[in-house]
Short mmCIF file of C-alpha atoms in Angstrom, two decimals:
data_model
loop_
_atom_site.label_atom_id
_atom_site.label_comp_id
_atom_site.label_asym_id
_atom_site.label_seq_id
_atom_site.Cartn_x
_atom_site.Cartn_y
_atom_site.Cartn_z
CA MET A 1 107.16 39.64 64.87
CA LYS A 2 110.41 37.63 63.75
CA TYR A 3 111.06 34.61 65.02
CA TYR A 4 114.94 33.27 65.86
CA ILE A 5 115.75 29.75 66.06
CA LEU A 6 118.75 28.53 68.23
CA TYR A 7 119.62 24.92 67.43
CA ASN A 8 121.97 22.52 68.97
CA PRO A 9 123.42 20.25 66.11
CA LEU A 10 124.55 17.73 68.96
CA ALA A 11 121.47 17.42 70.81
CA GLY A 12 118.93 14.26 70.50
CA HIS A 13 122.15 12.06 68.22
CA GLY A 14 121.35 14.41 65.06
CA GLY A 15 117.81 14.82 64.76
CA TRP A 16 117.94 18.38 65.14
CA GLU A 17 117.33 18.55 61.28
CA LYS A 18 113.89 16.72 61.44
CA ALA A 19 113.07 19.01 64.33
CA LEU A 20 114.16 21.99 62.52
CA SER A 21 111.52 21.42 59.28
CA ASP A 22 108.96 20.44 61.83
CA VAL A 23 109.00 24.00 63.67
CA LYS A 24 109.80 26.07 60.56
CA GLU A 25 106.34 24.27 59.44
CA MET A 26 104.65 25.60 62.45
CA LEU A 27 106.00 28.61 62.48
CA ASN A 28 105.05 29.66 58.86
CA ASP A 29 103.19 32.64 59.32
CA ALA A 30 106.40 34.14 61.17
CA GLU A 31 107.23 37.74 59.47
CA CYS A 32 111.00 36.89 59.52
CA LEU A 33 112.39 33.50 60.30
CA ASN A 34 116.15 33.26 60.93
CA VAL A 35 118.26 29.70 61.58
CA ILE A 36 121.10 30.39 63.31
CA ASP A 37 123.55 28.07 65.00
CA LEU A 38 123.69 27.67 69.13
CA SER A 39 127.03 29.51 69.21
CA ASP A 40 126.22 32.82 67.67
CA TYR A 41 123.49 34.18 69.73
CA LYS A 42 125.07 36.50 71.65
CA GLU A 43 125.15 38.88 68.91
CA LEU A 44 121.91 38.30 68.21
CA TYR A 45 120.65 38.74 71.64
CA GLU A 46 121.55 42.72 71.33
CA LYS A 47 119.75 43.25 68.57
CA LEU A 48 116.21 41.53 69.73
CA THR A 49 113.42 43.61 70.53
CA PRO A 50 110.02 42.87 72.84
CA GLU A 51 108.18 42.34 69.31
CA ASP A 52 110.93 39.47 68.44
CA THR A 53 110.91 35.57 69.71
CA VAL A 54 113.60 33.39 70.36
CA VAL A 55 112.67 29.47 69.94
CA LEU A 56 115.55 27.21 71.18
CA LEU A 57 115.71 23.56 70.04
CA GLY A 58 117.80 20.85 71.82
CA GLY A 59 118.01 19.19 74.95
CA ASP A 60 118.67 20.40 78.73
CA GLY A 61 122.12 21.33 77.81
CA THR A 62 120.79 23.51 74.93
CA ILE A 63 118.75 25.76 77.96
CA ASN A 64 121.35 25.76 80.10
CA LYS A 65 123.87 27.34 77.70
CA PHE A 66 121.30 30.01 76.60
CA VAL A 67 120.48 31.06 80.55
CA ASN A 68 124.16 31.18 81.27
CA ALA A 69 124.91 33.32 77.68
CA THR A 70 122.34 35.76 78.79
CA GLU A 71 123.24 35.62 82.08
CA GLY A 72 123.07 39.81 83.37
CA TYR A 73 120.48 40.42 80.55
CA GLU A 74 116.72 41.32 80.90
CA LEU A 75 114.52 39.23 78.69
CA PRO A 76 112.01 41.49 76.96
CA PHE A 77 111.46 38.60 74.61
CA ASP A 78 110.04 35.74 74.52
CA VAL A 79 111.58 32.57 74.60
CA LEU A 80 110.04 29.06 73.30
CA TYR A 81 111.53 25.44 73.57
CA TYR A 82 110.89 22.38 71.67
CA PRO A 83 112.61 19.65 73.17
CA THR A 84 114.78 17.39 71.06
CA GLY A 85 117.52 16.13 73.64
CA THR A 86 117.81 12.76 74.97
CA GLY A 87 117.50 13.64 78.57
CA ASN A 88 114.84 16.08 78.74
CA ASP A 89 114.48 16.52 82.29
CA PHE A 90 113.35 20.02 82.40
CA VAL A 91 110.41 18.35 80.24
CA ARG A 92 109.91 16.01 82.14
CA ASP A 93 109.28 17.84 85.40
CA LEU A 94 106.29 19.99 83.90
CA LYS A 95 102.70 19.58 84.39
CA ASP A 96 100.13 20.04 81.95
CA VAL A 97 102.48 21.47 79.06
CA ASP A 98 101.99 20.82 75.45
CA THR A 99 105.41 19.64 74.09
CA SER A 100 104.09 18.93 70.51
CA ARG A 101 105.04 22.49 69.48
CA PRO A 102 107.31 25.31 70.90
CA PHE A 103 105.95 26.63 74.22
CA SER A 104 107.26 29.31 76.03
CA ILE A 105 109.53 28.82 79.23
CA LYS A 106 110.37 32.27 80.24
CA LYS A 107 108.81 32.17 83.51
CA TYR A 108 111.32 29.04 83.85
CA ILE A 109 114.24 30.51 83.55
CA THR A 110 114.09 33.57 85.41
CA ASP A 111 115.80 34.22 88.64
CA LEU A 112 117.73 30.84 88.35
CA PRO A 113 119.91 29.53 91.18
CA LYS A 114 123.54 29.51 91.00
CA VAL A 115 126.17 27.47 91.48
CA THR A 116 129.79 28.10 92.18
CA VAL A 117 132.67 25.81 91.32
CA ASN A 118 136.26 26.16 91.28
CA GLY A 119 136.11 30.08 91.15
CA GLN A 120 133.28 30.15 88.39
CA THR A 121 129.70 30.65 88.56
CA TYR A 122 126.71 29.12 86.52
CA ARG A 123 123.33 29.44 86.46
CA PHE A 124 121.41 26.01 86.53
CA LEU A 125 118.23 24.77 85.43
CA ASN A 126 117.40 21.32 86.78
CA GLY A 127 120.32 20.15 89.20
CA VAL A 128 124.14 19.88 90.24
CA GLY A 129 125.40 16.60 90.16
CA PHE A 130 128.26 15.36 92.70
CA GLY A 131 129.26 12.05 93.27
CA ILE A 132 128.33 9.04 91.08
CA ASP A 133 126.67 11.32 88.63
CA GLY A 134 128.90 13.14 87.94
CA TYR A 135 131.16 10.08 87.50
CA CYS A 136 128.82 8.76 85.30
CA CYS A 137 128.80 12.18 83.25
CA GLU A 138 132.57 11.78 83.19
CA VAL A 139 132.85 8.23 81.82
CA GLY A 140 130.16 8.96 79.03
CA ASP A 141 131.55 12.01 77.92
CA LYS A 142 134.54 9.51 77.28
CA ILE A 143 132.09 6.89 75.12
CA LYS A 144 130.18 9.79 73.33
CA ALA A 145 133.88 11.01 72.20
CA GLU A 146 134.56 7.18 70.77
CA SER A 147 130.98 6.52 69.63
CA ASP A 148 127.79 7.41 68.38
CA LYS A 149 125.58 4.90 69.92
CA PRO A 150 123.39 5.84 73.15
CA VAL A 151 125.04 6.15 76.58
CA ASN A 152 123.63 3.84 78.91
CA TYR A 153 124.05 5.62 81.99
CA THR A 154 122.59 3.38 84.14
CA ALA A 155 125.43 0.41 83.26
CA ILE A 156 127.92 2.68 84.14
CA ALA A 157 126.37 3.96 87.32
CA ILE A 158 126.46 0.15 88.34
CA LYS A 159 129.83 -0.80 87.25
CA GLY A 160 130.95 1.87 89.08
CA LEU A 161 129.58 1.37 92.21
CA LEU A 162 130.88 -2.13 92.16
CA PHE A 163 134.30 -1.57 90.98
CA HIS A 164 135.27 2.13 90.19
CA PHE A 165 133.75 4.92 92.80
CA SER A 166 134.70 5.16 96.06
CA ALA A 167 132.50 7.25 98.14
CA PRO A 168 134.04 10.29 99.67
CA ASN A 169 132.76 11.89 103.01
CA ALA A 170 130.92 15.05 102.95
CA THR A 171 130.20 18.15 104.76
CA VAL A 172 127.56 19.73 103.98
CA THR A 173 126.48 23.37 105.14
CA VAL A 174 122.43 24.58 104.66
CA ASP A 175 121.55 28.06 105.55
CA GLY A 176 124.27 28.12 107.76
CA LYS A 177 123.77 24.89 109.51
CA SER A 178 126.27 22.23 108.95
CA TYR A 179 125.99 18.57 108.99
CA GLU A 180 128.96 15.69 108.72
CA TYR A 181 127.97 12.60 106.01
CA LYS A 182 129.86 9.46 105.65
CA LYS A 183 130.59 7.40 102.71
CA VAL A 184 128.33 9.85 100.41
CA TRP A 185 127.50 8.25 96.92
CA ILE A 186 125.61 11.12 95.32
CA ALA A 187 124.71 14.51 96.67
CA PRO A 188 122.84 16.13 94.48
CA THR A 189 121.50 19.69 94.64
CA MET A 190 118.12 20.34 92.70
CA ASN A 191 115.76 23.32 91.18
CA GLY A 192 113.56 20.83 89.67
CA ARG A 193 112.66 17.16 90.60
CA TYR A 194 114.24 15.11 87.94
CA TYR A 195 117.91 14.77 86.36
CA GLY A 196 119.83 12.17 84.84
CA GLY A 197 117.80 11.31 82.24
CA GLY A 198 114.77 10.61 84.69
CA MET A 199 116.02 9.99 88.44
CA MET A 200 114.31 12.16 90.78
CA PRO A 201 116.42 12.66 93.85
CA THR A 202 114.16 15.48 95.22
CA PRO A 203 110.71 14.42 94.67
CA ASP A 204 108.92 17.41 96.43
CA GLN A 205 111.05 19.99 95.05
CA ASP A 206 108.78 22.68 93.23
CA ARG A 207 110.75 24.53 90.65
CA LEU A 208 108.11 27.76 90.78
CA ALA A 209 107.03 27.63 94.42
CA ASP A 210 106.29 31.20 96.28
CA GLU A 211 109.08 30.68 98.22
CA LYS A 212 112.16 29.94 96.36
CA LYS A 213 114.36 27.06 98.02
CA VAL A 214 116.79 24.46 96.25
CA SER A 215 116.63 20.59 97.78
CA LEU A 216 119.94 18.97 98.56
CA MET A 217 119.87 14.98 98.85
CA LEU A 218 122.56 12.80 99.97
CA PHE A 219 122.75 9.09 99.95
CA HIS A 220 124.73 7.96 102.37
CA GLY A 221 126.57 5.33 104.62
CA SER A 222 125.24 2.61 102.90
CA GLY A 223 127.40 -0.19 101.68
CA LYS A 224 127.59 -1.28 97.92
CA LEU A 225 125.25 -4.01 98.05
CA LYS A 226 122.35 -1.80 99.86
CA THR A 227 123.05 0.63 97.45
CA LEU A 228 123.01 -1.28 94.30
CA MET A 229 119.21 -2.66 96.16
CA ILE A 230 117.76 1.16 96.52
CA PHE A 231 119.45 2.81 93.49
CA PRO A 232 116.46 1.67 91.08
CA SER A 233 113.87 3.70 93.37
CA LEU A 234 115.45 6.64 92.66
CA PHE A 235 113.73 6.56 89.48
CA LYS A 236 110.28 6.63 91.06
CA GLY A 237 111.06 8.77 94.46
CA GLU A 238 110.85 5.69 96.50
CA HIS A 239 114.10 5.94 97.85
CA VAL A 240 113.01 8.59 100.07
CA LYS A 241 111.34 5.70 102.58
CA HIS A 242 115.14 4.73 103.63
CA THR A 243 115.62 7.45 105.86
CA GLU A 244 118.50 5.39 107.71
CA CYS A 245 120.75 6.80 104.41
CA ILE A 246 118.73 9.19 102.41
CA ALA A 247 118.94 13.01 104.00
CA ILE A 248 117.24 16.14 102.17
CA HIS A 249 117.73 19.20 103.08
CA LYS A 250 115.99 21.92 101.24
CA GLY A 251 117.51 25.92 101.59
CA LYS A 252 118.86 29.18 100.08
CA ASP A 253 122.45 28.64 100.61
CA ILE A 254 123.84 25.49 100.24
CA THR A 255 127.70 24.10 100.16
CA VAL A 256 129.04 20.50 99.93
CA THR A 257 132.27 19.66 100.22
CA PHE A 258 134.29 16.22 99.86
CA ASP A 259 137.35 15.04 101.39
CA LYS A 260 138.55 14.13 97.77
CA PRO A 261 138.34 15.01 94.06
CA THR A 262 134.80 13.91 92.30
CA SER A 263 133.59 14.98 88.85
CA LEU A 264 130.31 17.35 88.85
CA GLN A 265 127.60 17.68 86.52
CA ILE A 266 125.64 20.81 85.38
CA ASP A 267 122.68 20.18 83.86
CA GLY A 268 124.47 17.36 82.42
CA GLU A 269 127.82 19.15 81.39
CA THR A 270 131.10 17.82 83.50
CA LEU A 271 133.60 19.22 85.48
CA LEU A 272 136.56 17.40 86.73
CA ASN A 273 138.59 16.92 89.91
CA VAL A 274 136.01 19.13 91.94
CA THR A 275 136.39 19.31 95.89
CA GLU A 276 133.50 21.79 96.67
CA TYR A 277 130.41 23.31 95.16
CA LYS A 278 128.00 26.43 96.54
CA VAL A 279 124.44 26.90 95.51
CA THR A 280 122.78 30.14 96.02
CA VAL A 281 119.09 31.04 95.46
#
């Protein structure tokens, strides 16, 4: 058996070196251990056999990059994961999984939903964020480019709500049925329960449900003060009690259209100036 470790040097604010050392020690019984940069795995992939094992080191974005790079391929080999990121919403969503050593994620990355944005299609692991969550990722990316300090996304969201973000109106279509919403603050479509470093917009979403569906949550119609008051409850999933401004739809085919361009994020990766996205299961 050969282990191939794919690591993301940018995940976890540079903590990958210790993680890499730890995983090497855990896999010391491997016949062959190859460490390569994440950007090189496409060439490696075609050489792998069912006896080989891929080990991913990084965060949610690392898994996202892997599943999109291997789109259209079968996975005859096992894929293990060792979290070294800062958000780790994927791990947060799992139950009864030992994350102290690499564990298999093959069942979680098979048949992932797809999102189409501006003519490009991507698979996603956790969720697609549209609205102030996309705005937070846009601002966070700018901060990361200027500093090595951790990004406080909650602070960005609060400032955005108060001063910078203007909530658009939205038209959503879920399995052929359309709905109109005014003043939409966030409109994520989720494969798992968590995104954004611990927010739980869709508490009942199950990524391994027998009937595969995704969940769309809309936070809409509320003023800035009420939105600020409810916003913290997203981290416990208690926002769903506010049915006057929270709507959740489940389906296999979802389209969200805003009436003005807004940033969008896919598993934390930011796309700018987006007016529409379409998710299919």
